[in-house]
Amino acid sequence: MEIVIGTRGSRLELAQTYYVKNLLENLNENLDIEIKIVKTTGDKDQKTKLSELGLGVFTKELDIKMLNNEIDIAVHSLKDVPTVWNENLTISATPKRES
């Protein structure tokens, strides 16, 4: 079974994504997992204040790719997830913290 995980390219996001990838592979060794890096508005625009860019500055592009079936899941840092999100999406899992 193939799963495409979408994530930002930051070191933190990649570390979290590989952690989730390993968790999934430990549950099912037959998974073929691809990681797809997605540049978000917050990644592309380093000059504008985040407060001026609006909600979902680090999540919106990943949400769109998920809704368009370009990725199967997205790994976000919870600090980046807006308190209001697309009603067609859900937070389906949050891994246990290691520390």
Short mmCIF file of C-alpha atoms in Angstrom, two decimals:
data_model
loop_
_atom_site.label_atom_id
_atom_site.label_comp_id
_atom_site.label_asym_id
_atom_site.label_seq_id
_atom_site.Cartn_x
_atom_site.Cartn_y
_atom_site.Cartn_z
CA MET A 1 0.00 0.00 0.00
CA GLU A 2 1.35 3.41 -0.96
CA ILE A 3 0.99 6.44 1.29
CA VAL A 4 2.18 9.94 0.41
CA ILE A 5 3.00 12.14 3.40
CA GLY A 6 3.08 15.87 2.78
CA THR A 7 5.25 18.08 4.94
CA ARG A 8 7.14 21.34 4.97
CA GLY A 9 10.86 21.17 4.34
CA SER A 10 12.00 22.62 7.67
CA ARG A 11 14.28 20.53 9.88
CA LEU A 12 11.61 20.27 12.58
CA GLU A 13 8.88 19.21 10.14
CA LEU A 14 11.14 16.66 8.45
CA ALA A 15 12.15 15.16 11.80
CA GLN A 16 8.49 14.88 12.79
CA THR A 17 7.59 13.40 9.41
CA TYR A 18 10.27 10.71 9.57
CA TYR A 19 9.11 9.91 13.10
CA VAL A 20 5.54 9.40 11.83
CA LYS A 21 6.84 7.42 8.83
CA ASN A 22 8.70 5.06 11.18
CA LEU A 23 5.61 4.65 13.38
CA LEU A 24 3.52 3.71 10.35
CA GLU A 25 6.15 1.31 9.01
CA ASN A 26 6.34 -0.39 12.41
CA LEU A 27 2.58 -0.98 12.19
CA ASN A 28 2.74 -2.35 8.65
CA GLU A 29 6.01 -3.31 6.99
CA ASN A 30 4.28 -3.55 3.59
CA LEU A 31 3.70 0.19 3.36
CA ASP A 32 5.45 2.11 0.60
CA ILE A 33 5.73 5.61 2.05
CA GLU A 34 6.76 8.61 -0.01
CA ILE A 35 7.53 11.98 1.58
CA LYS A 36 6.55 15.02 -0.48
CA ILE A 37 7.96 18.42 0.48
CA VAL A 38 5.47 21.27 0.08
CA LYS A 39 6.45 24.95 0.25
CA THR A 40 3.88 26.96 2.17
CA THR A 41 3.19 30.68 2.15
CA GLY A 42 5.14 31.00 5.39
CA ASP A 43 8.11 29.26 3.79
CA LYS A 44 8.03 31.36 0.62
CA ASP A 45 7.39 34.78 2.18
CA GLN A 46 10.07 35.45 4.76
CA LYS A 47 9.58 39.24 4.79
CA THR A 48 5.90 39.81 5.60
CA LYS A 49 4.89 39.57 9.25
CA LEU A 50 3.16 36.25 9.94
CA SER A 51 0.21 38.10 11.45
CA GLU A 52 -0.32 39.82 8.10
CA LEU A 53 -0.28 36.58 6.09
CA GLY A 54 -3.47 35.25 7.65
CA LEU A 55 -4.51 31.86 9.01
CA GLY A 56 -2.88 28.63 7.92
CA VAL A 57 0.30 30.29 6.72
CA PHE A 58 2.21 27.01 7.30
CA THR A 59 -0.65 24.57 6.61
CA LYS A 60 -2.93 25.87 3.84
CA GLU A 61 -0.96 24.48 0.87
CA LEU A 62 -0.74 21.06 2.52
CA ASP A 63 -4.49 21.12 3.18
CA ILE A 64 -5.17 21.93 -0.47
CA LYS A 65 -2.94 19.08 -1.64
CA MET A 66 -4.77 16.69 0.67
CA LEU A 67 -8.17 17.84 -0.56
CA ASN A 68 -6.95 17.41 -4.16
CA ASN A 69 -5.73 13.87 -3.36
CA GLU A 70 -2.12 14.81 -4.11
CA ILE A 71 -1.05 13.62 -0.65
CA ASP A 72 -2.70 11.16 1.74
CA ILE A 73 -1.72 12.72 5.04
CA ALA A 74 0.04 15.86 6.21
CA VAL A 75 2.38 16.12 9.16
CA HIS A 76 2.21 19.46 10.92
CA SER A 77 3.84 20.91 13.96
CA LEU A 78 0.80 21.50 16.18
CA LYS A 79 1.94 25.07 16.84
CA ASP A 80 1.33 25.82 13.13
CA VAL A 81 -2.23 24.45 12.97
CA PRO A 82 -4.86 27.20 13.12
CA THR A 83 -7.62 26.85 15.69
CA VAL A 84 -10.17 26.94 12.86
CA TRP A 85 -9.57 24.68 9.85
CA ASN A 86 -11.33 23.26 6.81
CA GLU A 87 -14.35 21.21 7.90
CA ASN A 88 -13.46 18.57 5.28
CA LEU A 89 -10.23 17.77 7.14
CA THR A 90 -9.56 16.36 10.57
CA ILE A 91 -6.67 15.89 12.94
CA SER A 92 -6.68 12.12 12.97
CA ALA A 93 -3.67 11.42 15.17
CA THR A 94 -1.12 13.07 17.39
CA PRO A 95 1.83 10.88 18.36
CA LYS A 96 2.78 10.59 22.00
CA ARG A 97 5.50 13.03 23.00
CA GLU A 98 8.85 11.47 23.77
CA SER A 99 9.76 13.95 26.49
#
